[in-house]
CSV table of C-alpha atoms and ligand atoms in Angstrom, one decimal:
chain,number,residue,atom,x,y,z
A,154,MET,CA,-291.0,-46.3,-157.4
A,155,TYR,CA,-288.7,-44.8,-154.8
A,156,ASP,CA,-285.3,-44.2,-156.4
A,157,PRO,CA,-282.9,-42.0,-154.4
A,158,HIS,CA,-280.7,-41.8,-157.5
A,159,SER,CA,-283.4,-40.4,-159.7
A,160,LEU,CA,-283.3,-36.7,-160.6
A,161,HIS,CA,-287.1,-36.5,-160.7
A,162,ALA,CA,-288.8,-35.1,-157.6
A,163,GLU,CA,-291.6,-37.6,-157.7
A,164,GLU,CA,-289.2,-40.5,-157.8
A,165,PHE,CA,-286.8,-39.4,-155.0
A,166,ILE,CA,-289.8,-38.2,-152.9
A,167,ASP,CA,-292.0,-41.1,-153.9
A,168,HIS,CA,-295.5,-40.6,-152.4
A,169,GLU,CA,-296.2,-44.3,-152.0
A,170,GLU,CA,-292.9,-45.0,-150.3
A,171,VAL,CA,-293.7,-42.2,-147.8
A,172,GLN,CA,-297.1,-43.7,-147.1
A,173,GLU,CA,-295.7,-47.2,-146.8
A,174,THR,CA,-293.1,-45.9,-144.4
A,175,LEU,CA,-295.7,-44.3,-142.2
A,176,ALA,CA,-297.8,-47.4,-142.1
A,177,TRP,CA,-294.8,-49.6,-141.3
A,178,ALA,CA,-293.7,-47.1,-138.6
A,179,ALA,CA,-297.2,-47.1,-137.0
A,180,GLU,CA,-297.3,-50.8,-137.0
A,181,HIS,CA,-294.0,-51.0,-135.1
A,182,ALA,CA,-294.6,-48.1,-132.7
A,183,ARG,CA,-294.6,-50.5,-129.7
A,184,ASP,CA,-292.1,-53.1,-131.1
A,185,ALA,CA,-289.5,-52.9,-128.4
A,186,GLY,CA,-287.1,-55.3,-130.2
A,187,LEU,CA,-287.1,-53.4,-133.5
A,188,ILE,CA,-286.9,-50.0,-131.7
A,189,ASP,CA,-283.9,-51.2,-129.6
A,190,GLY,CA,-282.2,-52.4,-132.8
A,191,ILE,CA,-282.7,-49.0,-134.5
A,192,LEU,CA,-281.4,-47.2,-131.4
A,193,ALA,CA,-278.4,-49.5,-131.3
A,194,LYS,CA,-277.7,-48.7,-135.0
A,195,ALA,CA,-278.2,-45.0,-134.4
A,196,ALA,CA,-275.7,-45.2,-131.5
A,197,LEU,CA,-273.0,-46.1,-134.1
A,198,CYS,CA,-273.4,-42.5,-135.4
A,199,LYS,CA,-273.6,-43.5,-139.0
A,200,GLY,CA,-277.2,-42.3,-139.5
A,201,LEU,CA,-280.5,-44.1,-140.1
A,202,SER,CA,-282.7,-44.7,-143.2
A,203,HIS,CA,-286.0,-42.7,-143.5
A,204,ARG,CA,-287.9,-45.9,-142.5
A,205,GLU,CA,-285.9,-46.6,-139.4
A,206,ALA,CA,-286.0,-43.0,-138.2
A,207,SER,CA,-289.8,-42.9,-138.8
A,208,VAL,CA,-290.2,-45.8,-136.3
A,209,LEU,CA,-288.4,-43.7,-133.7
A,210,LEU,CA,-290.7,-40.8,-134.5
A,211,ALA,CA,-293.8,-43.0,-134.1
A,212,CYS,CA,-292.4,-44.9,-131.0
A,213,GLU,CA,-295.0,-45.2,-128.2
A,214,LEU,CA,-292.7,-46.6,-125.5
A,215,PRO,CA,-291.8,-43.8,-123.1
A,216,ASP,CA,-288.5,-45.4,-121.9
A,217,ARG,CA,-287.3,-45.8,-125.5
A,218,VAL,CA,-288.3,-42.2,-126.2
A,219,GLU,CA,-286.1,-41.2,-123.2
A,220,ALA,CA,-283.3,-43.3,-124.6
A,221,LEU,CA,-283.7,-41.5,-128.0
A,222,TYR,CA,-283.3,-38.1,-126.3
A,223,ARG,CA,-280.2,-39.3,-124.4
A,224,LEU,CA,-278.7,-40.6,-127.6
A,225,ALA,CA,-279.5,-37.3,-129.5
A,226,ASN,CA,-277.7,-35.4,-126.8
A,227,ARG,CA,-274.7,-37.7,-127.0
A,228,ILE,CA,-274.5,-37.5,-130.8
A,229,LYS,CA,-274.7,-33.7,-130.7
A,230,HIS,CA,-271.8,-33.6,-128.3
A,231,GLU,CA,-269.7,-36.1,-130.3
A,232,PHE,CA,-270.0,-34.3,-133.6
A,233,TYR,CA,-270.5,-30.7,-132.6
A,234,GLY,CA,-269.3,-30.5,-129.0
A,235,ASN,CA,-271.1,-27.9,-126.8
A,236,ARG,CA,-270.8,-25.1,-129.2
A,237,ILE,CA,-273.8,-23.3,-130.9
A,238,VAL,CA,-273.2,-21.3,-134.0
A,239,MET,CA,-274.9,-17.9,-134.1
A,240,PHE,CA,-276.4,-16.1,-137.1
A,241,ALA,CA,-279.0,-13.5,-138.0
A,242,PRO,CA,-281.4,-13.2,-140.9
A,243,LEU,CA,-281.2,-10.1,-143.1
A,244,TYR,CA,-284.4,-9.3,-145.0
A,245,LEU,CA,-283.6,-7.6,-148.3
A,246,SER,CA,-287.0,-7.3,-149.9
A,247,ASN,CA,-290.5,-8.5,-149.4
A,248,TYR,CA,-291.7,-8.0,-153.0
A,249,CYS,CA,-293.0,-11.3,-154.1
A,250,VAL,CA,-294.9,-12.7,-157.1
A,251,ASN,CA,-295.9,-15.9,-155.4
A,252,SER,CA,-299.1,-16.8,-153.6
A,253,CYS,CA,-298.0,-19.0,-150.7
A,254,VAL,CA,-301.1,-19.1,-148.5
A,255,TYR,CA,-299.1,-19.2,-145.3
A,256,CYS,CA,-296.8,-16.3,-146.1
A,257,PRO,CA,-297.6,-12.6,-145.7
A,258,TYR,CA,-295.4,-11.7,-148.7
A,259,HIS,CA,-298.1,-13.3,-151.0
A,260,ALA,CA,-298.7,-11.1,-154.0
A,261,ARG,CA,-302.4,-10.4,-153.2
A,262,ASN,CA,-301.6,-9.1,-149.7
A,263,LYS,CA,-302.4,-5.4,-150.0
A,264,HIS,CA,-301.9,-4.4,-146.3
A,265,ILE,CA,-298.2,-5.3,-146.0
A,266,ILE,CA,-295.9,-2.4,-146.7
A,267,ARG,CA,-293.6,-3.5,-149.5
A,268,LYS,CA,-290.0,-2.6,-149.1
A,269,LYS,CA,-286.7,-3.3,-150.8
A,270,LEU,CA,-283.4,-2.2,-149.3
A,271,THR,CA,-281.1,0.1,-151.4
A,272,GLN,CA,-277.4,-0.7,-151.2
A,273,GLU,CA,-277.0,2.2,-148.7
A,274,GLU,CA,-279.7,0.7,-146.6
A,275,VAL,CA,-278.1,-2.8,-146.8
A,276,ALA,CA,-274.9,-1.2,-145.6
A,277,ARG,CA,-276.7,0.4,-142.6
A,278,GLU,CA,-278.4,-2.8,-141.7
A,279,VAL,CA,-275.1,-4.7,-141.9
A,280,ILE,CA,-273.3,-2.2,-139.7
A,281,ALA,CA,-276.1,-2.5,-137.1
A,282,LEU,CA,-275.7,-6.3,-137.2
A,283,GLN,CA,-271.9,-6.0,-137.0
A,284,ASP,CA,-272.3,-3.6,-134.0
A,285,MET,CA,-274.2,-6.4,-132.2
A,286,GLY,CA,-271.4,-8.8,-132.9
A,287,HIS,CA,-272.8,-10.9,-135.8
A,288,LYS,CA,-270.4,-12.5,-138.3
A,289,ARG,CA,-272.8,-14.8,-140.2
A,290,LEU,CA,-276.0,-13.8,-142.0
A,291,ALA,CA,-278.8,-15.5,-143.8
A,292,LEU,CA,-280.2,-13.3,-146.6
A,293,GLU,CA,-283.9,-13.5,-147.2
A,294,ALA,CA,-286.0,-12.2,-150.0
A,295,GLY,CA,-289.3,-12.8,-151.7
A,296,GLU,CA,-289.4,-14.0,-155.3
A,297,HIS,CA,-289.8,-11.1,-157.8
A,298,PRO,CA,-287.9,-11.3,-161.0
A,299,ALA,CA,-288.3,-7.6,-161.7
A,300,MET,CA,-287.8,-6.2,-158.2
A,301,ASN,CA,-285.3,-8.8,-156.8
A,302,PRO,CA,-283.4,-10.2,-159.8
A,303,ILE,CA,-280.3,-12.2,-159.2
A,304,SER,CA,-278.2,-9.1,-160.0
A,305,TYR,CA,-279.8,-7.3,-157.0
A,306,ILE,CA,-279.0,-10.3,-154.7
A,307,LEU,CA,-275.4,-10.3,-156.0
A,308,ASP,CA,-275.0,-6.6,-155.4
A,309,CYS,CA,-276.2,-7.1,-151.8
A,310,ILE,CA,-273.7,-9.9,-151.2
A,311,ARG,CA,-270.9,-7.7,-152.6
A,312,THR,CA,-272.0,-4.8,-150.4
A,313,ILE,CA,-272.1,-7.0,-147.3
A,314,TYR,CA,-268.7,-8.6,-147.8
A,315,GLY,CA,-267.2,-5.2,-148.5
A,316,ILE,CA,-268.2,-3.5,-145.2
A,317,ARG,CA,-265.5,-3.2,-142.5
A,318,HIS,CA,-266.7,-1.3,-139.5
A,319,ARG,CA,-264.7,-1.0,-136.2
A,320,ASN,CA,-263.8,-4.7,-135.6
A,321,GLY,CA,-266.8,-6.0,-137.4
A,322,ALA,CA,-267.0,-7.9,-140.7
A,323,ILE,CA,-269.6,-10.3,-142.0
A,324,ARG,CA,-267.6,-13.4,-142.8
A,325,ARG,CA,-270.2,-15.7,-144.1
A,326,VAL,CA,-273.4,-14.9,-146.1
A,327,ASN,CA,-275.9,-17.7,-146.5
A,328,VAL,CA,-278.7,-17.2,-148.9
A,329,ASN,CA,-282.4,-18.2,-148.7
A,330,ILE,CA,-284.0,-17.2,-152.0
A,331,ALA,CA,-286.5,-18.9,-154.3
A,332,ALA,CA,-285.5,-21.8,-156.5
A,333,THR,CA,-283.6,-20.7,-159.5
A,334,THR,CA,-281.5,-21.9,-162.5
A,335,VAL,CA,-278.1,-23.6,-162.5
A,336,GLU,CA,-276.6,-20.5,-164.0
A,337,GLU,CA,-277.9,-18.3,-161.2
A,338,TYR,CA,-276.7,-20.8,-158.6
A,339,ARG,CA,-273.3,-20.6,-160.2
A,340,MET,CA,-273.4,-16.8,-159.8
A,341,LEU,CA,-274.2,-17.2,-156.2
A,342,ARG,CA,-271.4,-19.6,-155.7
A,343,GLU,CA,-269.0,-17.2,-157.4
A,344,ALA,CA,-270.2,-14.4,-155.2
A,345,GLY,CA,-268.9,-16.5,-152.3
A,346,ILE,CA,-272.1,-17.6,-150.5
A,347,GLY,CA,-271.9,-20.1,-147.7
A,348,THR,CA,-275.0,-22.3,-147.6
A,349,TYR,CA,-277.9,-22.1,-150.1
A,350,ILE,CA,-281.0,-22.6,-148.0
A,351,LEU,CA,-284.4,-23.4,-149.5
A,352,PHE,CA,-287.3,-24.7,-147.4
A,353,GLN,CA,-289.5,-27.3,-149.1
A,354,GLU,CA,-292.5,-26.0,-147.1
A,355,THR,CA,-294.2,-29.4,-147.7
A,356,TYR,CA,-293.1,-32.5,-149.5
A,357,HIS,CA,-296.7,-33.6,-150.1
A,358,LYS,CA,-297.2,-32.7,-153.8
A,359,GLN,CA,-301.0,-32.3,-153.7
A,360,SER,CA,-300.9,-30.0,-150.6
A,361,TYR,CA,-297.9,-28.2,-152.1
A,362,GLU,CA,-299.8,-27.3,-155.2
A,363,LYS,CA,-302.8,-26.1,-153.1
A,364,LEU,CA,-300.6,-24.1,-150.7
A,365,HIS,CA,-298.9,-22.4,-153.7
A,366,PRO,CA,-301.8,-21.8,-156.0
A,367,ALA,CA,-300.0,-19.4,-158.5
A,368,GLY,CA,-296.6,-18.0,-159.3
A,369,PRO,CA,-293.3,-19.8,-160.2
A,370,LYS,CA,-293.3,-21.5,-156.8
A,371,HIS,CA,-296.4,-23.5,-157.8
A,372,ASP,CA,-294.2,-25.9,-159.7
A,373,TYR,CA,-293.5,-28.7,-157.3
A,374,ALA,CA,-290.7,-30.3,-159.4
A,375,TRP,CA,-288.9,-27.0,-160.0
A,376,HIS,CA,-288.9,-26.4,-156.2
A,377,THR,CA,-288.0,-29.9,-155.1
A,378,GLU,CA,-285.2,-30.3,-157.6
A,379,ALA,CA,-283.7,-27.0,-156.7
A,380,MET,CA,-280.9,-28.4,-154.5
A,381,ASP,CA,-279.8,-30.6,-157.4
A,382,ARG,CA,-279.4,-27.5,-159.6
A,383,ALA,CA,-277.7,-25.7,-156.8
A,384,MET,CA,-275.2,-28.5,-156.5
A,385,GLN,CA,-274.8,-28.6,-160.3
A,386,GLY,CA,-274.0,-24.9,-160.1
A,387,GLY,CA,-271.1,-25.7,-157.7
A,388,ILE,CA,-272.8,-24.9,-154.4
A,389,ASP,CA,-271.5,-27.6,-152.0
A,390,ASP,CA,-273.5,-26.7,-148.9
A,391,VAL,CA,-277.3,-26.8,-149.1
A,392,GLY,CA,-279.8,-26.4,-146.3
A,393,LEU,CA,-283.1,-28.2,-146.3
A,394,GLY,CA,-286.2,-27.4,-144.3
A,395,VAL,CA,-289.9,-28.1,-143.9
A,396,LEU,CA,-292.4,-25.5,-142.6
A,397,PHE,CA,-294.1,-27.6,-139.9
A,398,GLY,CA,-297.8,-27.1,-139.6
A,399,LEU,CA,-298.7,-27.3,-143.2
A,400,GLU,CA,-298.9,-31.1,-143.6
A,401,GLY,CA,-298.8,-34.1,-141.4
A,402,TYR,CA,-295.4,-34.0,-139.6
A,403,ARG,CA,-294.7,-37.7,-140.0
A,404,TYR,CA,-295.1,-37.4,-143.8
A,405,GLU,CA,-292.7,-34.4,-143.9
A,406,PHE,CA,-290.2,-36.1,-141.7
A,407,ALA,CA,-289.9,-39.2,-143.8
A,408,ALA,CA,-289.8,-37.2,-147.0
A,409,LEU,CA,-287.2,-34.8,-145.6
A,410,LEU,CA,-284.9,-37.8,-144.9
A,411,MET,CA,-285.6,-39.2,-148.4
A,412,HIS,CA,-284.4,-35.8,-149.8
A,413,ALA,CA,-281.2,-36.1,-147.7
A,414,GLU,CA,-280.7,-39.7,-148.9
A,415,HIS,CA,-281.2,-38.5,-152.5
A,416,LEU,CA,-278.5,-35.7,-152.2
A,417,GLU,CA,-276.1,-38.2,-150.7
A,418,ALA,CA,-276.9,-40.8,-153.4
A,419,VAL,CA,-276.5,-38.4,-156.3
A,420,HIS,CA,-274.0,-35.8,-155.1
A,421,GLY,CA,-272.1,-37.8,-152.5
A,422,VAL,CA,-272.9,-35.3,-149.8
A,423,GLY,CA,-276.0,-34.8,-147.8
A,424,PRO,CA,-277.6,-31.5,-146.6
A,425,HIS,CA,-275.2,-29.2,-144.7
A,426,THR,CA,-278.1,-28.1,-142.5
A,427,ILE,CA,-281.8,-28.8,-141.8
A,428,SER,CA,-284.1,-26.1,-140.5
A,429,VAL,CA,-287.3,-26.9,-138.6
A,430,PRO,CA,-289.4,-23.8,-138.8
A,431,ARG,CA,-293.0,-23.9,-137.5
A,432,ILE,CA,-295.7,-21.7,-139.0
A,433,LYS,CA,-296.3,-18.5,-137.1
A,434,LYS,CA,-298.8,-15.7,-137.0
A,435,ALA,CA,-298.1,-13.0,-139.5
A,436,ASP,CA,-299.8,-10.1,-141.3
A,437,ASP,CA,-302.8,-11.6,-143.2
A,438,ILE,CA,-301.9,-15.1,-141.8
A,439,ASP,CA,-303.6,-17.0,-139.0
A,440,PRO,CA,-301.6,-20.2,-138.2
A,441,ASP,CA,-304.7,-21.8,-136.7
A,442,VAL,CA,-306.3,-22.2,-140.1
A,443,PHE,CA,-303.7,-24.9,-140.8
A,444,ASP,CA,-304.7,-28.2,-139.3
A,445,ASN,CA,-301.3,-29.7,-138.8
A,446,GLY,CA,-299.8,-27.6,-136.1
A,447,ILE,CA,-297.5,-29.6,-133.8
A,448,ASP,CA,-297.1,-29.2,-130.0
A,449,ASP,CA,-293.7,-28.6,-128.3
A,450,GLU,CA,-293.3,-32.2,-127.3
A,451,THR,CA,-293.7,-33.4,-130.9
A,452,PHE,CA,-291.4,-30.7,-132.1
A,453,ALA,CA,-288.7,-31.9,-129.6
A,454,ARG,CA,-289.2,-35.5,-130.8
A,455,ILE,CA,-288.7,-34.4,-134.4
A,456,CYS,CA,-285.4,-32.6,-133.5
A,457,ALA,CA,-284.1,-35.6,-131.7
A,458,CYS,CA,-285.0,-37.9,-134.6
A,459,ILE,CA,-283.3,-35.7,-137.1
A,460,ARG,CA,-280.2,-35.6,-134.9
A,461,VAL,CA,-279.8,-39.4,-134.7
A,462,ALA,CA,-280.9,-39.9,-138.4
A,463,VAL,CA,-278.4,-37.5,-139.9
A,464,PRO,CA,-275.6,-37.0,-137.3
A,465,TYR,CA,-273.4,-34.8,-139.5
A,466,THR,CA,-276.0,-32.4,-140.6
A,467,GLY,CA,-276.3,-29.1,-138.7
A,468,MET,CA,-279.8,-28.3,-137.3
A,469,ILE,CA,-281.1,-24.7,-137.2
A,470,ILE,CA,-283.7,-23.2,-134.9
A,471,SER,CA,-284.8,-19.6,-135.5
A,472,THR,CA,-286.4,-17.0,-133.3
A,473,ARG,CA,-289.8,-18.3,-134.4
A,474,GLU,CA,-289.3,-20.4,-131.3
A,475,SER,CA,-289.5,-19.0,-127.8
A,476,GLN,CA,-286.7,-19.1,-125.2
A,477,ALA,CA,-288.5,-22.0,-123.4
A,478,VAL,CA,-288.8,-24.1,-126.6
A,479,ARG,CA,-285.2,-23.4,-127.5
A,480,GLU,CA,-284.1,-24.5,-124.1
A,481,LYS,CA,-286.0,-27.8,-124.6
A,482,VAL,CA,-284.5,-28.6,-128.0
A,483,LEU,CA,-280.9,-27.3,-127.7
A,484,PRO,CA,-279.8,-30.4,-125.8
A,485,LEU,CA,-281.4,-32.6,-128.5
A,486,GLY,CA,-279.0,-31.7,-131.2
A,487,VAL,CA,-279.5,-28.2,-132.4
A,488,SER,CA,-276.2,-26.7,-133.7
A,489,GLN,CA,-277.2,-23.2,-134.9
A,490,ILE,CA,-279.6,-20.5,-133.7
A,491,SER,CA,-280.4,-17.0,-134.7
A,492,GLY,CA,-280.3,-14.2,-132.2
A,493,ALA,CA,-281.8,-10.7,-131.9
A,494,SER,CA,-283.5,-11.3,-135.3
A,495,ARG,CA,-285.7,-8.7,-137.0
A,496,THR,CA,-287.9,-10.1,-139.7
A,497,SER,CA,-289.0,-6.8,-141.2
A,498,VAL,CA,-287.1,-5.3,-144.2
A,499,GLY,CA,-284.8,-2.6,-142.7
A,500,GLY,CA,-285.7,-3.7,-139.1
A,501,TYR,CA,-282.3,-3.6,-137.6
A,502,CYS,CA,-281.8,0.2,-138.1
A,503,GLU,CA,-285.4,1.2,-137.6
A,504,PRO,CA,-287.9,-1.0,-135.7
A,505,GLU,CA,-291.2,-0.9,-137.5
A,506,PRO,CA,-293.9,1.6,-136.2
A,507,GLU,CA,-297.0,-0.2,-134.8
A,508,ASP,CA,-299.1,0.7,-137.8
A,509,GLU,CA,-296.7,-0.6,-140.4
A,510,ASN,CA,-295.9,-4.2,-141.0
A,511,SER,CA,-293.4,-5.5,-143.5
A,512,ALA,CA,-292.4,-8.4,-141.3
A,513,GLN,CA,-292.4,-12.0,-142.4
A,514,PHE,CA,-293.7,-13.5,-139.2
A,515,ASP,CA,-293.9,-12.7,-135.5
A,516,VAL,CA,-290.7,-13.5,-133.6
A,517,SER,CA,-291.1,-15.4,-130.3
A,518,ASP,CA,-287.6,-14.8,-128.9
A,519,ARG,CA,-287.1,-11.1,-128.7
A,520,ARG,CA,-283.9,-11.0,-126.5
A,521,THR,CA,-280.8,-9.0,-127.5
A,522,LEU,CA,-277.8,-10.9,-128.8
A,523,ASP,CA,-276.0,-10.2,-125.5
A,524,GLU,CA,-278.8,-11.8,-123.6
A,525,VAL,CA,-278.9,-14.8,-125.9
A,526,VAL,CA,-275.1,-15.2,-125.7
A,527,ARG,CA,-275.2,-15.1,-121.8
A,528,TRP,CA,-278.2,-17.5,-121.7
A,529,LEU,CA,-276.4,-20.0,-123.9
A,530,MET,CA,-273.3,-19.9,-121.6
A,531,ASP,CA,-275.5,-20.2,-118.5
A,532,GLN,CA,-276.8,-23.5,-120.0
A,533,GLY,CA,-273.2,-24.8,-120.8
A,534,HIS,CA,-273.2,-24.0,-124.5
A,535,ILE,CA,-270.4,-22.1,-126.2
A,536,PRO,CA,-271.8,-19.4,-128.5
A,537,SER,CA,-269.6,-19.6,-131.6
A,538,PHE,CA,-269.2,-16.9,-134.3
A,539,CYS,CA,-266.9,-19.1,-136.2
A,540,THR,CA,-266.9,-19.2,-140.0
A,541,ALA,CA,-263.5,-20.8,-140.5
A,542,CYS,CA,-264.6,-24.1,-142.3
A,543,TYR,CA,-266.2,-22.3,-145.2
A,544,ARG,CA,-263.4,-19.8,-145.5
A,545,GLU,CA,-260.8,-22.5,-145.5
A,546,GLY,CA,-262.6,-24.5,-148.2
A,547,ARG,CA,-264.0,-27.1,-145.8
A,548,THR,CA,-267.3,-27.4,-147.5
A,549,GLY,CA,-269.4,-30.1,-149.0
A,550,ASP,CA,-267.8,-33.6,-148.9
A,551,ARG,CA,-264.6,-32.2,-147.3
A,552,PHE,CA,-266.6,-30.9,-144.4
A,553,MET,CA,-268.7,-34.1,-144.2
A,554,SER,CA,-265.7,-36.4,-144.2
A,555,LEU,CA,-264.0,-34.3,-141.4
A,556,CYS,CA,-267.2,-34.3,-139.5
A,557,LYS,CA,-267.8,-38.0,-140.0
A,558,SER,CA,-264.3,-38.8,-138.7
A,559,ARG,CA,-265.0,-36.4,-135.8
A,560,GLN,CA,-261.9,-34.3,-136.7
A,561,ILE,CA,-264.1,-31.3,-136.9
A,562,LEU,CA,-264.1,-31.2,-133.1
A,563,ASN,CA,-260.4,-30.6,-133.0
A,564,CYS,CA,-260.7,-27.3,-134.8
A,565,CYS,CA,-264.2,-26.2,-134.0
A,566,HIS,CA,-263.9,-26.1,-130.3
A,567,PRO,CA,-260.8,-23.9,-130.2
A,568,ASN,CA,-262.2,-21.7,-133.0
A,569,ALA,CA,-265.5,-21.3,-131.1
A,570,LEU,CA,-263.5,-20.1,-128.1
A,571,LEU,CA,-261.5,-17.6,-130.2
A,572,THR,CA,-264.6,-16.1,-131.8
A,573,LEU,CA,-266.3,-16.0,-128.5
A,574,LYS,CA,-263.3,-14.1,-127.1
A,575,GLU,CA,-263.6,-11.6,-130.0
A,576,TYR,CA,-267.3,-11.1,-129.2
A,577,LEU,CA,-266.6,-10.6,-125.5
A,578,GLN,CA,-263.8,-8.1,-126.2
A,579,ASP,CA,-265.7,-6.1,-128.8
A,580,TYR,CA,-269.5,-6.3,-128.0
A,581,ALA,CA,-270.4,-7.9,-124.7
A,582,SER,CA,-271.8,-6.3,-121.6
A,583,PRO,CA,-269.6,-6.5,-118.5
A,584,ALA,CA,-271.8,-9.3,-117.0
A,585,THR,CA,-271.7,-11.4,-120.2
A,586,ARG,CA,-267.9,-10.8,-120.5
A,587,ALA,CA,-267.3,-12.1,-117.0
A,588,VAL,CA,-269.3,-15.2,-117.6
A,589,GLY,CA,-267.6,-15.7,-121.0
A,590,LEU,CA,-264.1,-15.3,-119.8
A,591,ASP,CA,-264.8,-17.8,-117.0
A,592,MET,CA,-266.2,-20.3,-119.6
A,593,ILE,CA,-263.2,-19.9,-121.9
A,594,ALA,CA,-260.8,-20.6,-119.0
A,595,LYS,CA,-262.6,-23.8,-118.2
A,596,GLU,CA,-263.1,-24.9,-121.8
A,597,LEU,CA,-259.3,-24.5,-122.5
A,598,ASP,CA,-258.7,-27.5,-120.2
A,599,LYS,CA,-260.9,-29.6,-122.4
A,600,ILE,CA,-258.6,-29.3,-125.5
A,601,PRO,CA,-256.9,-32.6,-125.7
A,602,SER,CA,-253.8,-31.7,-127.7
A,603,ASP,CA,-251.1,-29.7,-125.8
A,604,LYS,CA,-250.1,-28.1,-129.1
A,605,VAL,CA,-253.6,-26.9,-130.0
A,606,ARG,CA,-254.2,-25.7,-126.5
A,607,ALA,CA,-250.9,-23.7,-126.5
A,608,ARG,CA,-251.8,-22.1,-129.9
A,609,THR,CA,-255.3,-21.3,-128.7
A,610,ILE,CA,-253.9,-19.6,-125.6
A,611,ARG,CA,-251.5,-17.5,-127.8
A,612,CYS,CA,-254.4,-16.5,-130.1
A,613,LEU,CA,-256.5,-15.5,-127.1
A,614,SER,CA,-253.7,-13.2,-125.9
A,615,ALA,CA,-253.3,-11.8,-129.4
A,616,ILE,CA,-257.1,-11.1,-129.5
A,617,GLU,CA,-256.8,-9.2,-126.2
A,618,ALA,CA,-254.0,-7.2,-127.8
A,619,GLY,CA,-256.2,-6.2,-130.7
A,620,GLN,CA,-255.6,-8.9,-133.4
A,621,ARG,CA,-258.7,-10.5,-135.0
A,622,ASP,CA,-259.9,-13.3,-137.3
A,623,PHE,CA,-257.6,-16.2,-136.5
A,624,ARG,CA,-258.3,-19.4,-138.5
B,33,SAM,N1,-288.9,-16.5,-151.0
B,33,SAM,C1,-288.0,-17.6,-150.7
B,33,SAM,C2,-288.7,-18.9,-151.1
B,33,SAM,O1,-289.8,-18.9,-151.7
B,33,SAM,O2,-288.2,-20.0,-150.7
B,33,SAM,C3,-287.5,-17.8,-149.3
B,33,SAM,C4,-287.6,-16.7,-148.4
B,33,SAM,S1,-288.9,-16.8,-147.2
B,33,SAM,C5,-288.5,-15.1,-146.8
B,33,SAM,C6,-288.3,-17.8,-146.0
B,33,SAM,C7,-289.2,-18.9,-145.4
B,33,SAM,O3,-290.0,-18.3,-144.4
B,33,SAM,C8,-290.1,-19.6,-146.3
B,33,SAM,O4,-289.5,-20.6,-147.0
B,33,SAM,C9,-291.2,-20.1,-145.3
B,33,SAM,O5,-290.8,-21.5,-145.0
B,33,SAM,C10,-291.0,-19.3,-144.1
B,33,SAM,N2,-292.3,-18.6,-143.8
B,33,SAM,C11,-293.2,-18.0,-144.6
B,33,SAM,N3,-294.3,-17.7,-143.9
B,33,SAM,C12,-294.1,-18.0,-142.7
B,33,SAM,C13,-294.9,-17.9,-141.5
B,33,SAM,N4,-296.2,-17.4,-141.5
B,33,SAM,N5,-294.4,-18.4,-140.3
B,33,SAM,C14,-293.2,-19.0,-140.3
B,33,SAM,N6,-292.4,-19.1,-141.4
B,33,SAM,C15,-292.9,-18.6,-142.5
């Protein structure tokens, strides 16, 4: 029986409830009255249940789908404004004891070059990232208790936060490592991580077990209950995700929202972010062997449905997606994107030679950060390098309540402009700088409060004079 309050994976992701949801959604895919009611509820910006959102995902009425896209765009602007937060992944180690059949890190893959960064190499990678202008990282590592124990991850976090280079500093480190114990989550929290991210891969238990035939990740309950342990360990901000392509997307979507409902029911706060990776070609991996690949149109629909179902949750798109797909989904509610990512271990300092491959997957968007920043601005988005919320303790339910009351916009928009100004001053090409300065001037007019606008103008001048890191 579906019970969002349960701490057991198979009760909060109840298989029968997912199937009933899908059947009910399919039955109502052309039910204009019901769909209009759900859209009207979504327009109140208080979110939707997994059942309601699944009807929107199944909807077969083109004009209602258009209405959904318009609403997703409006909700994105109401909660997040036109800013897009930037980050980069940092791959620490691809040693892994698991056997995920879609992932080139799987233990039996003998062609992939195994690498693990030393602390000196971590420092070099971080300086390369800082020199591009990045302020926010997502750490990535395979699961290997001997090669990548928690002490190694903690050393890396300390190294990263310790590096000051020219005007650069990494101000927020998010972590995407395998499910672990409450004790180890507590250590990550004490090390000052931002969000703990763990993709479920698939919520379908039977498929999950087939796709993870051996290793600690085989245990569905251990993996699915990880966010509860993370929250028990004091981590306020957790990031969910599904690897689309492994199972039927409608199943994953309903279950993902059930997971969000569960976190809200048990911990009083839903996921901080949701990621929507799609499976990609990689060493030893051919995505075409998985039957559940989704086309770009379906992908866009999923993004729009997530946006209206959980309006206060950030949505992340990585460089797995091409420029064209990113352009399609940015207006539908994405709030964070990565830029200039390298998915190989050590790849920021030394791009991999052709005959080596330690990468996790092929990247589709290969532009530089400067190009991505300019492209965002050309489309009317403010690239933001802001990390203020987390550093001011606005995490978990404090962030959510600010976000729900739309207060976040009063500080996020000016902060985005300040961090963009730092980027333009320290890292941008002359062409990007010109576009950015013009954007900042126009965006200043949109700050409603005279007091906040005056402070922002003062801080912008101080940044020009060499000061950094206003909060
Ligand atoms: N090892 C950690 C774990 O088990 O959760 C997480 C780190 S892994 C480096 C990050 C994510 O990359 C995985 O959770 C998976 O969803 C994704 N991934 C793996 N293989 C992929 C592929 N071929 N294409 C796209 N994404 C992939």
